[in-house]
Structure formats: structure tokens, C-alpha cells
XYZ file of C-alpha atoms in Angstrom:
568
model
C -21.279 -35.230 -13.265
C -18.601 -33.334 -15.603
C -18.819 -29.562 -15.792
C -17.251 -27.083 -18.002
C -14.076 -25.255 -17.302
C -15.844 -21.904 -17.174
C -18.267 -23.220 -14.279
C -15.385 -24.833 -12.887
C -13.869 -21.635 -12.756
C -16.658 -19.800 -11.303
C -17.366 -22.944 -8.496
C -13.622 -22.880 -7.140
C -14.199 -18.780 -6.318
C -17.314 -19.617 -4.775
C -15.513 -22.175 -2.628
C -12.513 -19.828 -2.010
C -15.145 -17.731 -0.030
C -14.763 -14.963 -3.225
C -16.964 -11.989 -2.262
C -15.519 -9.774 -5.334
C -14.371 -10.159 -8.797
C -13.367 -7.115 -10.619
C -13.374 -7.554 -14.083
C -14.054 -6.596 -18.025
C -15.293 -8.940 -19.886
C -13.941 -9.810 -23.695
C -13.776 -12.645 -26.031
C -11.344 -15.366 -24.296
C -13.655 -15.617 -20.716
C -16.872 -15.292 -22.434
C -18.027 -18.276 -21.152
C -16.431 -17.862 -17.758
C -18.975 -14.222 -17.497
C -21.812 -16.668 -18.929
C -21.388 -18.590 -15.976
C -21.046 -15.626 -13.588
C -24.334 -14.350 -14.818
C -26.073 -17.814 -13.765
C -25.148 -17.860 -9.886
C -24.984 -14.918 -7.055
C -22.654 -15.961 -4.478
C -19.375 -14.313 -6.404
C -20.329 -11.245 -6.913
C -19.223 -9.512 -10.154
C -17.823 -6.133 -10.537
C -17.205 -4.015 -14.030
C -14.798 -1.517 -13.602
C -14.334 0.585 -16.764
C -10.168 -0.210 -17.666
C -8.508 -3.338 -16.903
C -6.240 -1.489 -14.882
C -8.707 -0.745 -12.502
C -10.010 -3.895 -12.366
C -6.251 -5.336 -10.269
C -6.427 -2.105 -7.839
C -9.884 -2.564 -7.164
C -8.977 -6.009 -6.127
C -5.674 -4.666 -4.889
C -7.611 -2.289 -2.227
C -9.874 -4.976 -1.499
C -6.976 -7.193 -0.418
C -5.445 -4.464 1.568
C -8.247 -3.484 3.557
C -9.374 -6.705 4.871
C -6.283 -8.769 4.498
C -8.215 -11.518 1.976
C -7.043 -12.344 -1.176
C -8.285 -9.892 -4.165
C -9.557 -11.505 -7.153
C -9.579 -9.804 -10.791
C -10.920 -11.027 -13.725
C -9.446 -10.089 -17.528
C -9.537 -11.328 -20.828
C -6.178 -12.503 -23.442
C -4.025 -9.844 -25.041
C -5.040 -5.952 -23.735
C -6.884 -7.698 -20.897
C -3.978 -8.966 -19.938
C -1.386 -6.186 -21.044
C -3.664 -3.327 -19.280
C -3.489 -5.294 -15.993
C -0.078 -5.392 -15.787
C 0.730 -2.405 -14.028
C -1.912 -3.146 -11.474
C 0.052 -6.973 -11.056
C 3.293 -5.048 -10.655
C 1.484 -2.707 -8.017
C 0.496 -5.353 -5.713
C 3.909 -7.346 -6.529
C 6.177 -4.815 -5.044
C 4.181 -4.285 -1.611
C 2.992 -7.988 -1.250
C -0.306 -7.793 -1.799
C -2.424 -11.505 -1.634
C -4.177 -11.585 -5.088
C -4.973 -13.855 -7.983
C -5.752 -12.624 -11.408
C -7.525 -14.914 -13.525
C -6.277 -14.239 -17.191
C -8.447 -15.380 -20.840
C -5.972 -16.737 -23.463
C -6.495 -17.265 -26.905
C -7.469 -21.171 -27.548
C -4.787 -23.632 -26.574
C -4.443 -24.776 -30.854
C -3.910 -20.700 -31.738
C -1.083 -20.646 -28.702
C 2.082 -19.358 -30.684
C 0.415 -18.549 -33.933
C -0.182 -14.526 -33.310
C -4.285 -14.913 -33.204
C -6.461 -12.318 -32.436
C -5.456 -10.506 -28.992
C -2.799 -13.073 -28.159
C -0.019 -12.131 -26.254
C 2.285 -14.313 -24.016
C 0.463 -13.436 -20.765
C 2.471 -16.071 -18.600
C 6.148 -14.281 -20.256
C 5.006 -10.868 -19.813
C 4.202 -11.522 -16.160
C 6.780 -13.638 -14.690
C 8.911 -10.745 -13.386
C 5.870 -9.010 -11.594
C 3.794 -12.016 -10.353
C 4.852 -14.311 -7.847
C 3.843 -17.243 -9.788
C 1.985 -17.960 -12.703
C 0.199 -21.068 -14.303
C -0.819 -21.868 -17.718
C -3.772 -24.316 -17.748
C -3.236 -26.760 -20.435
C -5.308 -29.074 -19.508
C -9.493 -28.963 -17.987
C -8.017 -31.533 -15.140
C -5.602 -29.392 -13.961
C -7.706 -26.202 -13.863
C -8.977 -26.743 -9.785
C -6.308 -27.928 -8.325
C -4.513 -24.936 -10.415
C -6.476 -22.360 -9.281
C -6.618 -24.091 -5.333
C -2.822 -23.638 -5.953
C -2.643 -19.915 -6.792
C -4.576 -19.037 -3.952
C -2.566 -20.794 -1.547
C 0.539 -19.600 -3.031
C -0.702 -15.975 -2.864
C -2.107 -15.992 0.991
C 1.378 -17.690 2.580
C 4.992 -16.944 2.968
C 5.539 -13.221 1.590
C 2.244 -12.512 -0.401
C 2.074 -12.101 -3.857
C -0.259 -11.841 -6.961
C -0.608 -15.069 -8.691
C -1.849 -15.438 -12.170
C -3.815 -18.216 -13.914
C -3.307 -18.158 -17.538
C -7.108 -19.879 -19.145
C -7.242 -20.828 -22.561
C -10.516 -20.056 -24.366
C -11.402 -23.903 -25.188
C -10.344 -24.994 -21.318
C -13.274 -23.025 -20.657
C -15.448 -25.161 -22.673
C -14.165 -28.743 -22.043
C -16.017 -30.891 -19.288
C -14.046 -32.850 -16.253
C -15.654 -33.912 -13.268
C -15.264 -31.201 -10.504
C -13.374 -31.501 -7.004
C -11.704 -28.692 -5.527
C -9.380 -30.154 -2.923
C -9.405 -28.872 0.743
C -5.678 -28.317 1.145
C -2.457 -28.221 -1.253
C 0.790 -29.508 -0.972
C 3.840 -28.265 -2.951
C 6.905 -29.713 -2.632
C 8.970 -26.719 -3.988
C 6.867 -24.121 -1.575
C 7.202 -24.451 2.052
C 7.514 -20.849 3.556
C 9.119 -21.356 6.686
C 6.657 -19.369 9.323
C 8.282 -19.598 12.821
C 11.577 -18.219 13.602
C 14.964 -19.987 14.852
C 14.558 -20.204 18.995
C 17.933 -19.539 19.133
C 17.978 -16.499 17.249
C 15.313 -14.737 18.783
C 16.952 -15.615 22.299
C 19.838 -13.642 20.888
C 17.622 -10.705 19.155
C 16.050 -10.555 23.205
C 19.422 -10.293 24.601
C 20.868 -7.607 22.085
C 17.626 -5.773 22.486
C 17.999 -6.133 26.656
C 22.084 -4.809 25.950
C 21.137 -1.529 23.948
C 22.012 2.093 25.257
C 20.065 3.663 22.199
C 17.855 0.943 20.894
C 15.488 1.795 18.067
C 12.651 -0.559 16.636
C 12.262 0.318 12.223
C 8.762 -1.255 11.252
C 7.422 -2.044 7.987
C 4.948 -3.457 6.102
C 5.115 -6.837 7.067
C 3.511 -6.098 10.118
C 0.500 -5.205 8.628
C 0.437 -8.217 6.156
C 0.837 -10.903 9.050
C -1.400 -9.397 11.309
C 1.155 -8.198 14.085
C 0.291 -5.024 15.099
C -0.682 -5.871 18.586
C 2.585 -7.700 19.150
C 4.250 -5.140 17.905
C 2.526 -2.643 19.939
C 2.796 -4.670 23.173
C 6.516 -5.228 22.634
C 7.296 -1.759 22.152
C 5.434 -0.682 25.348
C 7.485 -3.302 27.040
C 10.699 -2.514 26.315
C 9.899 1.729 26.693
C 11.577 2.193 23.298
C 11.100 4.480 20.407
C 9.926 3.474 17.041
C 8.976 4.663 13.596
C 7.674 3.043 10.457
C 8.247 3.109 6.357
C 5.136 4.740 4.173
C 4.013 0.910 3.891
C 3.944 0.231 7.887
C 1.784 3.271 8.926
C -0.979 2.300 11.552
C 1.024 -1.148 12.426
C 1.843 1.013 15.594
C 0.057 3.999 16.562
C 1.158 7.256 15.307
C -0.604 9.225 17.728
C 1.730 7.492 20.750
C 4.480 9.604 22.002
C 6.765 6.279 20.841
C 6.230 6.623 17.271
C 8.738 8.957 16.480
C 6.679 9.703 12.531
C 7.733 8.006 9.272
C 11.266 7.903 8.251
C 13.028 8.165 5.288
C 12.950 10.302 2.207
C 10.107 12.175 3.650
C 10.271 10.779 7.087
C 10.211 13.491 10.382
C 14.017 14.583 11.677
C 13.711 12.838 14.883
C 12.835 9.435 13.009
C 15.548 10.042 10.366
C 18.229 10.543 13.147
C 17.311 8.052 15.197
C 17.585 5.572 12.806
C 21.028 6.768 11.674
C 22.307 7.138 15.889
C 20.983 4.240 16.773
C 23.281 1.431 18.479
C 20.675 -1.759 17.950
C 18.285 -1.345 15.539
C 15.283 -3.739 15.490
C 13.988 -4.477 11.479
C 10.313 -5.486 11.698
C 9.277 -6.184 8.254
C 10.643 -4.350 6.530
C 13.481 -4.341 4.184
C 15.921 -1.127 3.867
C 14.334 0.078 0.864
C 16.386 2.827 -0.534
C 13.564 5.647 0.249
C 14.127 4.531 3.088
C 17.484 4.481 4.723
C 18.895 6.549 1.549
C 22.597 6.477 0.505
C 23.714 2.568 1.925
C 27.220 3.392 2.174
C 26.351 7.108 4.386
C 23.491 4.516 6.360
C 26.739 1.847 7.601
C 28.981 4.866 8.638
C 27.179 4.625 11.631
C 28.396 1.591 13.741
C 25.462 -0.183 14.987
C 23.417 -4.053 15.226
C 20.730 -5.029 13.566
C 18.593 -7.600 14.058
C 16.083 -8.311 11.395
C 12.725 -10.214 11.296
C 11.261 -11.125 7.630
C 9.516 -14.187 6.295
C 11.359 -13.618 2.863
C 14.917 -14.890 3.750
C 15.705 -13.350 0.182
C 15.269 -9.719 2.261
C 17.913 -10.270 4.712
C 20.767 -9.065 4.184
C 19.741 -8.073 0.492
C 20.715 -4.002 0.759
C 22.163 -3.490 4.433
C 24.311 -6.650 6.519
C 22.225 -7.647 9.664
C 23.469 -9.167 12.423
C 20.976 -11.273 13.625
C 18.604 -12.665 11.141
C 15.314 -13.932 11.947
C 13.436 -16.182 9.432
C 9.884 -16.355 10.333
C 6.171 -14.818 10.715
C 6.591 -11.070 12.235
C 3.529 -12.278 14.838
C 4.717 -15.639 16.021
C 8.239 -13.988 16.361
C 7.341 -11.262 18.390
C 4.817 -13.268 20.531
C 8.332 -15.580 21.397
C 10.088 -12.489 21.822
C 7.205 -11.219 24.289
C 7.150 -14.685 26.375
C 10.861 -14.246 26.781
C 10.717 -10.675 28.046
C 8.034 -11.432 30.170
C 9.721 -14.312 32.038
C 12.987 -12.778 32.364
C 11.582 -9.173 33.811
C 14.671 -7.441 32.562
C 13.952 -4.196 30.658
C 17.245 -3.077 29.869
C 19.473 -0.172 30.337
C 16.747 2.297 31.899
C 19.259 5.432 32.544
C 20.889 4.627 29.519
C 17.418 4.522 27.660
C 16.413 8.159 29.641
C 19.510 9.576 27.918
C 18.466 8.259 24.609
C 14.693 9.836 24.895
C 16.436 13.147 26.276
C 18.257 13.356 22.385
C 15.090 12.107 20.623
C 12.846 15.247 21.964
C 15.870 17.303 20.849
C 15.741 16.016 17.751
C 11.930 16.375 17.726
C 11.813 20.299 19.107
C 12.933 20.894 15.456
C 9.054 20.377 14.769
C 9.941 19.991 10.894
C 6.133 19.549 10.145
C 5.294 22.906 10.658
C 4.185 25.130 8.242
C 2.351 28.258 7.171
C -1.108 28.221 8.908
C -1.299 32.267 8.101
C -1.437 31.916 3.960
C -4.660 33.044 2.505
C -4.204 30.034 -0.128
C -4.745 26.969 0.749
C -1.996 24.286 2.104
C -2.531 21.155 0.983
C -1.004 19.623 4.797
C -4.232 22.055 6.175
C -6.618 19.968 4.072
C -5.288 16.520 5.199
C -5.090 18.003 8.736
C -9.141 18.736 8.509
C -9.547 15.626 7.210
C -8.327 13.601 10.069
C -10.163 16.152 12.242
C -13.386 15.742 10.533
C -13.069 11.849 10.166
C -11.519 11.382 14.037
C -8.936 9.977 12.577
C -11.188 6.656 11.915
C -10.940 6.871 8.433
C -10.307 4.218 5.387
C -7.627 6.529 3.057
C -5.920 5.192 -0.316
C -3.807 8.024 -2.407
C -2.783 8.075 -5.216
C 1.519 9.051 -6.264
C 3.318 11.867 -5.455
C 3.311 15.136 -3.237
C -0.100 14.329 -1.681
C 1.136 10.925 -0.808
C 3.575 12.321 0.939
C 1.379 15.002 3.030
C -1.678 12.251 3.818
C 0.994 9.685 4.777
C 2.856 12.692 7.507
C -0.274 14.524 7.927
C -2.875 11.819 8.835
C -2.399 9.927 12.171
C -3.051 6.331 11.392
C -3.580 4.410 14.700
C -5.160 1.109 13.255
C -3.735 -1.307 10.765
C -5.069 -1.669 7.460
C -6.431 1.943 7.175
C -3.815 3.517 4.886
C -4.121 2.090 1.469
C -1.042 3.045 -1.114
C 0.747 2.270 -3.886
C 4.376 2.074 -2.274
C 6.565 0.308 -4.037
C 5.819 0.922 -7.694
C 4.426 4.646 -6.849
C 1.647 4.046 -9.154
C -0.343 7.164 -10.302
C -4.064 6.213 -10.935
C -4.317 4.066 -7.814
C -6.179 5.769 -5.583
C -9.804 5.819 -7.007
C -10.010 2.261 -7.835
C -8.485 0.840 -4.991
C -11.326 3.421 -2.778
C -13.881 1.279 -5.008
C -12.506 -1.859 -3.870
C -12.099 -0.626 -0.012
C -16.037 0.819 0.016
C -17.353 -2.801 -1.364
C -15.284 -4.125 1.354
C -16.804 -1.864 4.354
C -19.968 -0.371 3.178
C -20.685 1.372 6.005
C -17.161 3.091 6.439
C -15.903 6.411 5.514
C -13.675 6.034 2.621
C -11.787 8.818 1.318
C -9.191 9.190 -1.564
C -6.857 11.674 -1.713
C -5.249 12.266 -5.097
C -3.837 15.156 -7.300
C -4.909 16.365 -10.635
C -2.667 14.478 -12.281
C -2.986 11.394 -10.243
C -7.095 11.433 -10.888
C -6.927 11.614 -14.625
C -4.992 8.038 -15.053
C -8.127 6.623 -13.791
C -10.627 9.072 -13.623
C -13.197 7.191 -15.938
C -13.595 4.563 -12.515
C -16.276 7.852 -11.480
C -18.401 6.095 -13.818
C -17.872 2.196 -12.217
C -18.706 4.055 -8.943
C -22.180 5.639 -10.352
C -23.039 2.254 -11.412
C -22.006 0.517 -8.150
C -23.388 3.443 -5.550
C -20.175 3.751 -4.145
C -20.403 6.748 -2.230
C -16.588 7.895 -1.882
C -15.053 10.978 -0.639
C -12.253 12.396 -2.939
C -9.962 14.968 -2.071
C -8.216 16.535 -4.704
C -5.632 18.269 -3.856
C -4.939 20.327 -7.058
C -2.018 22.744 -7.532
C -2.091 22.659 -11.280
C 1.282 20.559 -11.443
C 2.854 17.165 -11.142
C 3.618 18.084 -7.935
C 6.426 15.912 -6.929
C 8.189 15.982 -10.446
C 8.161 20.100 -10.272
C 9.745 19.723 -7.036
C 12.823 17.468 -7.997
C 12.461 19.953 -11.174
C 12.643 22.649 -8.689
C 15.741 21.328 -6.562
C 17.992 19.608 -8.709
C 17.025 20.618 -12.254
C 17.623 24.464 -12.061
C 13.636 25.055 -12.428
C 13.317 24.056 -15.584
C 9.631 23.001 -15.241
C 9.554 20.443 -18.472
C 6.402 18.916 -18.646
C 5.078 19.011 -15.351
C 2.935 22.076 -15.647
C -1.008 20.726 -16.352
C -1.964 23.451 -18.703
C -5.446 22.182 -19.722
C -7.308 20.222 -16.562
C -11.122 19.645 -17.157
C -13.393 21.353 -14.817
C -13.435 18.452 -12.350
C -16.697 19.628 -10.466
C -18.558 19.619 -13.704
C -16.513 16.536 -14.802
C -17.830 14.824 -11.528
C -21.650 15.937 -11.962
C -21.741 14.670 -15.608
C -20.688 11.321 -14.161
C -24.042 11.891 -11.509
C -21.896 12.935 -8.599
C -21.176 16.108 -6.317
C -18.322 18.365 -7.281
C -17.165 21.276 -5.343
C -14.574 23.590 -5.688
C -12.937 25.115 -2.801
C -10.406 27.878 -2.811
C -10.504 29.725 0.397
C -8.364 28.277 3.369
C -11.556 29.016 5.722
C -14.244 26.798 3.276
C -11.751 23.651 3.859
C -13.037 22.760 7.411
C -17.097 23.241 6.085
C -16.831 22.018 2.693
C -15.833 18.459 4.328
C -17.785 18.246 6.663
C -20.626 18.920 4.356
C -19.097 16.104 2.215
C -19.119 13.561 4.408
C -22.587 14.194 5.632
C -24.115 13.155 1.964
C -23.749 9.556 2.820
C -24.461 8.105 -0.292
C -23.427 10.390 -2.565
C -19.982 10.250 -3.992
C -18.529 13.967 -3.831
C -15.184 15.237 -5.621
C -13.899 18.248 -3.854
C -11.255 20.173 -5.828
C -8.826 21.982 -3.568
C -7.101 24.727 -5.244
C -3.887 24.772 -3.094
C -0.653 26.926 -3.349
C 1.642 25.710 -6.590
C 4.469 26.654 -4.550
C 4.451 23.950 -1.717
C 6.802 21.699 -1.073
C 7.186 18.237 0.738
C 9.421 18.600 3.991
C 11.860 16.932 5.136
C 13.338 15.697 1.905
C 16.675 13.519 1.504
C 17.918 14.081 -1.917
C 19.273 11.254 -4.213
C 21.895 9.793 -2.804
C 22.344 11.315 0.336
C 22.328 10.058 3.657
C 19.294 10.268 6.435
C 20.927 12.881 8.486
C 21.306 14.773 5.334
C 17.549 16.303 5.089
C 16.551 19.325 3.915
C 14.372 21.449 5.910
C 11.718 23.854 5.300
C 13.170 25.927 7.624
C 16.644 25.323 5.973
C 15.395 27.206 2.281
């Protein structure tokens, strides 16, 4: 029996296992939404901005590791979801966005809310079909889920004409793909993780940098069990937090631009370091020629062999899946019983709680205005530290991300890559419709919210009862502290001189607000939150204007090169 294209559409998400589609619905998947409204098994949500629609899926993906689906018609359909596309492409985040297009005749020919969809993508996706054809549309779309789940993962597009919708074919979706251009290579070289073991077993100051790879292939408890082997310490980038612990006396904090001292220095007085999926971003290790001063090895372990060696020379590359690597590197530990250089190892931990004495997280607990690291340290004291948190971009990122003790994978949900403002809320939404029964909470600033504040309304509709913390000190936080540092504070344009009342802005959506502007309400007013269970409640923090994010490596400098609080 021959089907439609639209029905062939909807039958290859139901066979994909699809929970979710987040979508808006316009004139070039009409028919694709017709056939939506006839079945139950996908079900169908209708965020209020395209843009949404791709972090919705995007926290989805995140939080459960599946592949997010979104759902967007030709021309600003397709142009609005953009930014969410690049989002997910720059932390590798397993998603395919299904795309309307203008009728295959009217391809070229400027009609109504064309644009080139499959152009406009290609630097931001990691591949991207245009159906030309009904016959091809299954094994198209079987194709762009497969391509987006393996190797390093990626958002894939499919590009569906309006009249590919409506043409009939017979419908198989096959069980397995084959592409002869595609073959991630999964397990790593024998030989080179022999060698990684043996550098590893040779170190006097070994140091393991973790990333988010870890979370992607599902290696956390590798990770963890080969770090409690060896005795060593560790840390992790903004995108690896909860692939180890954090609250383990081995996790030294985050590193990098806002990363803790001890972390930062370790990393830069290391003698082996140990890359775990991650790729010396330059938030990260900083100034590249100031990061190879220091004379050290590297080994590093990535599934993209385009990552090695990209930004910092390794010398023993590993090509593989971060789990299947480190359960070979495990095996080999085991069976040998060596553990390395243990006096050699006590000397290194003796510097590390040095380093760490500094305590460079402290800050003023006496200040009778609120500081915004108080509110995220109540939060993970009211939660237990068993919460599901997205942020949005900028100083609060920064505080939930040192603030917050992650100790599961898969909990901290962030835009890292692109540092995409307007993430948070939607990608909550997706998150909640993932775990129902979990506590969700977004923490976002005032400018942050406002990108894609009109998702309160999606969430109404929905009954998605998130928590969101807004952490509001009437600026563009981050931007008024480069402004601040290195621009003589000038403050142009980062003051927010006219923000809406956001606890009557929440209530005319149907929700709670609450305002809180005493440092001893923070504690009560969430916990009061998160006992309305299925009520979504916006609390407005009014915090101190004046805080900053510390430690901070400046443009262009080198790790050990942080500024302190303590140093202003």
C-alpha cells in the first residue's frame, strides 16, 4: 500500500522510538502536522519561537542521551532554528531537525518563505539532506538519525519539500544503514593505549583533563573507576561537569577561564596529562603558546580524529570511544597491579592542597545584598544536590557551573560552545518532558530570560512545572565585567534600564512569581518553591550589581595567570 510523504514522515519517528517533537507549524509541513494530529505515539510539542523548538529538543537530547527531534517549516522556520542547530553543533548534541521547503518546482525561484535551508546550514549541522525524491525520504531520514547518534554527535537536518509531502511510495523503513563514506572508528589502537597505560604508570605529577565526551559516550563510570585506580587528581571543562564527581576530594573543580586555582595549576605543572574528551578549547587552556611553556605529555582520547592535535600537539593519540578505551585501559591496569610512582604521586597531592588552601571560591557571606554564588549554594542545599539544572549565558553560568556540585552525568544542561543566551528555559521544557517527576530548575539572568521568555507560555500550556532562578543584577553581567576590566568601565550597553516586572510578567502567563531581596528569604523562598510541585514558579533574585566571577584568565593569558578576588 503507498502512503504519502507526510505519513511517511510521521511513521519513520514513530519507528525511531520518537517520544518528542518540538515544533511550529507553517505552510511547507502542513500536511506533515495533518498527519501528526491523526496518531498518538509521537507526541507533538508547540513551543512559541522556532528557536525554542531546537533547545527544547536540544535539552531533551542532553538529559537522556536520545536523539532530539524538532520540527520547522521553509524560510523563518528554518532561519529562526538556526541558532538552536549551531547550539547543539558546537557541544555534540544527537539531534535531527526536520525542515519544510518550498515545493521542489518553486526551488530557486525566490517563492514565498524560501530560503536555501540546506546552504545556510552546512557549516552548523553535521550533515544535511535535501529530499528530492518520495523514495528516498525513509531511508533519508533512517540516515540522519544514524548519522546523528554515532561517531562525534551532531544535529542532522532533513530538508522536505512541500509536494514530497504529498506524493505516495510504498513505505519500508530499513532496520540498519550502511554508508560507505561514514564509518566512525569506535575502539582505540591496542597499541596505543598500551603506551597511554605505561606513560600514565611513568608520571611523577600525572593529571587526568575530562570533557564532554565522557558524558556523550556514556563513560562516567570508567572514568570514575580509572581515576580511583590510579589515586590521581582530575578536573573537568564547563561541558564535562558530573562525568566525575565533584564532590570527591579528586576533582580538583573546573578549569579554565573560570576554573578553581588548584585545577588551573595543575593543569599547567603537570608532567603527563591525560585528555578525556575533550579538546583544548581556548576557555580552556587559554593562551596556547603560555599552555606549551610547560614541558609535559599528553595523551589524548577522542572519537573525532579531527580533535587531536587540532590546538595543542599530543603525544599519544587515541582514536576511539572514551568507554571502550578506558575499559582497555582498566583491564590493563588491573592485570599488571602497578600503580605508579606512589611517593612521587604523595609529593604531587602535597602541592595540589597548596594550591587549593588559596580557597579562591570564597566570598562575602556577611553582605546584606544578596550574592548570587549564596543563591546557587541554597539551591544545591535545598535540591541535595539531585537536581536537573540548564542555564542560560553568562555570569550565572559561571556561578551554577562552580557553585553546584554535580556528581551524576547528564544533570548539568548548557549551552557551552556557542554561549547561547535564551537557552535555558526551553531546554528546562525539554528536560521536564523528559523526567516528569524530577526537579528541574533553570537558572538564568535578566537578560538571558528575555531571549526566550515567551516559552512561559509553551510551559502553561504543557504543565511544565519548572523552577527558575533568576538571578537578576540589572546588567549583562558578564559583558559589564569584561567592560569593567579591560574597557576602563565604560558600561556601553550592558546596563538593562527598563526590565518588566518579572513576578507579574510570570503570573500573567498563570504562574508563581516572587521577588526576593533579602539574603535571609533565599534559603525559604526555595524551599517554598519547590514544594508547589506543579506549579511553575519564577523567583527574581535581586543580587549585588557589583559581583564578579572569580578566578578569571583574561584574553590571552595563560592558566597560571588568574585573577583573584582576593588579588583586586
Amino acid at each position: 500500500m503507498e502512503i504519502t510523504g507526510a505519513e511517511i514522515t510521521v511513521r519513520c519517528l514513530q519507528e525511531e522510538g520518537v517520544e518528542f517533537a518540538f515544533g511550529y507549524p507553517g505552510g511547507a509541513v502542513l500536511y506533515i502536522y495533518d498527519e501528526i494530529f491523526k496518531q498518538n505515539k509521537v507526541k507533538h510539542v508547540l513551543v512559541r519561537h522556532e528557536q525554542a523548538a531546537v533547545h527544547a529538543a536540544d535539552g531533551y537530547a542532553r538529559a537522556t542521551g536520545r536523539v532530539g527531534v524538532a520540527l520547522v517549516t521553509s524560510g523563518p522556520g528554518a532561519t529562526n532554528a538556526v541558532t538552536g542547530i549551531a547550539t547543539a553543533y558546537m557541544d555534540s548534541i544527537p539531534m535531527v531537525i526536520l525542515s519544510g521547503q518550498v515545493p521542489t518546482p518553486a526551488i530557486g525561484l525566490d517563492a514565498f518563505q524560501e530560503v536555501d535551508t540546506v546552504g545556510i546550514t552546512r557549516p552548523c549541522v553535521k550533515h544535511n539532506f535535501l529530499v528530492k525524491d518520495v523514495k528516498d525520504l525513509a531511508i533519508t531520514i533512517k540516515k540522519a538519525f544514524h548519522i546523528a547518534a554515532t561517531g562525534r554527535p551532531g544535529p542532522v537536518l532533513v530538508d522536505i519539500p512541500k509536494d514530497i509531502t504529498t506524493h505516495l511510495t510504498a513505505f519500508e523503513y530499513p532496520k540498519s544503514v550502511s554508508l560507505r563514506s561514514y564509518n566512525p572508528v569506535t575502539v582505540g589502537h591496542p597499541m596505543q593505549i598500551k603506551k597511554a597505560v605505561k606513560l600514565l604508570l611513568s608520571a611523577k605529577r600525572p593529571f587526568f583533563y575530562t570533557g564532554g565526551g565522557v558524558i556523550l559516550s556514556e563513560a562516567s563510570s570508567q572514568l570514575t573507576k580509572l581515576i580511583k585506580l590510579l589515586g590521581v587528581p582530575c578536573t573537568s571543562t564547563l561541558m564535562g561537569l558530573g562525568g566525575y564527581p565533584e564532590t570527591d576530594r579528586q576533582f580538583l573543580g573546573m578549569l579554565g577561564m573560570h576554573g578553581t586555582y588548584e585545577a588551573n595549576m595543575a593543569m599547567q605543572h603537570c608532567d603527563v596529562l591525560m585528555a578525556v574528551g575533550a579538546r583544548f578549547d581556548d576557555r580552556v587552556i587559554g593562551n596556547t603558546e603560555h599552555f606549551n611553556s610547560e614541558k609535559r605529555q599528553i595523551i589524548h582520547i577522542d572519537i573525532d580524529p579531527s580533535s587531536i592535535s587540532k590546538r595543542v600537539k599530543v603525544d599519544v593519540p587515541i582514536v576511539g570511544g572514551v568507554a571502550q578505551v578506558l575499559d582497555e585501559m582498566i583491564k590493563q591496569l588491573q592485570a599488571s597491579k602497578d600503580r605508579g610512582d606512589q611517593a612521587a604521586l604523595k609529593t604531587w597531592w602535597t602541592q595540589i592542597e597548596l594550591w587549593r588552601s588559596k580557597n579562591c571560591m570564597k566570598y562575602d557571606r556577611s553582605s546584606k545584598i544578596i550574592k548570587p554564588q549564596y543563591v546557587v549554594e541554597k539551591l544545591y542545599e535545598v535540591t541535595k544536590g539531585d537536581a536537573y539544572v540548564t542555564s542560560d549565558v553568562g555570569q550565572h553560568q559561571m556561578w551554577a557551573a562552580q557553585y553546584y556540585k554535580f556528581d551524576k552525568p547528564r544533570r548539568w544542561i548548557n549551552s557551552g560552545g556557542l554561549g547561547t543566551m535564551g537557552f535555558g528555559l526551553p531546554a528546562a521544557m525539554g528536560v521536564k518532558l523528559a523526567f516528569p517527576k524530577a526537579n528541574v530548575a533553570c537558572i538564568t539572568g535578566e537578560a538571558s530570560i528575555q531571549m526566550c521568555i515567551q516559552e512561559l507560555s509553551t510551559c502553561k500550556q504543557y504543565h511544565l512545572p519548572l523552577k527558575i532562578i533568576n538571578l537578576n543584577n540589572r546588567y549583562m553581567g558578564m559583558v559589564r565585567q569584561w567592560q569593567q576590566f579591560f574597557h576602563g568601565n565604560r558600561y556601553s550597553e550592558s546596563y538593562m534600564d527598563a526590565l518588566p516586572d518579572f513576578v507579574k510578567l510570570a503570573e500573567a502567563y498563570g504562574h508563581v512569581g516572587m521577588r526576593i531581596e533579602k539574603p535571609s528569604d533565599v534559603e525559604g523562598a526555595l524551599k517554598e518553591a519547590f514544594k508547589l510541585k506543579d506549579q511553575l514558579v519564577f523567583m527574581d533574585f535581586l543580587t549585588d550589581q557589583t559581583e564578579n566571577v572569580f578566578p578569571m584568565v583574561p584574553g590571552g593569558k595563560g592558566l597560571s595567570e588568574m585573577i583573584l578576588a582576593e588579588d583586586l
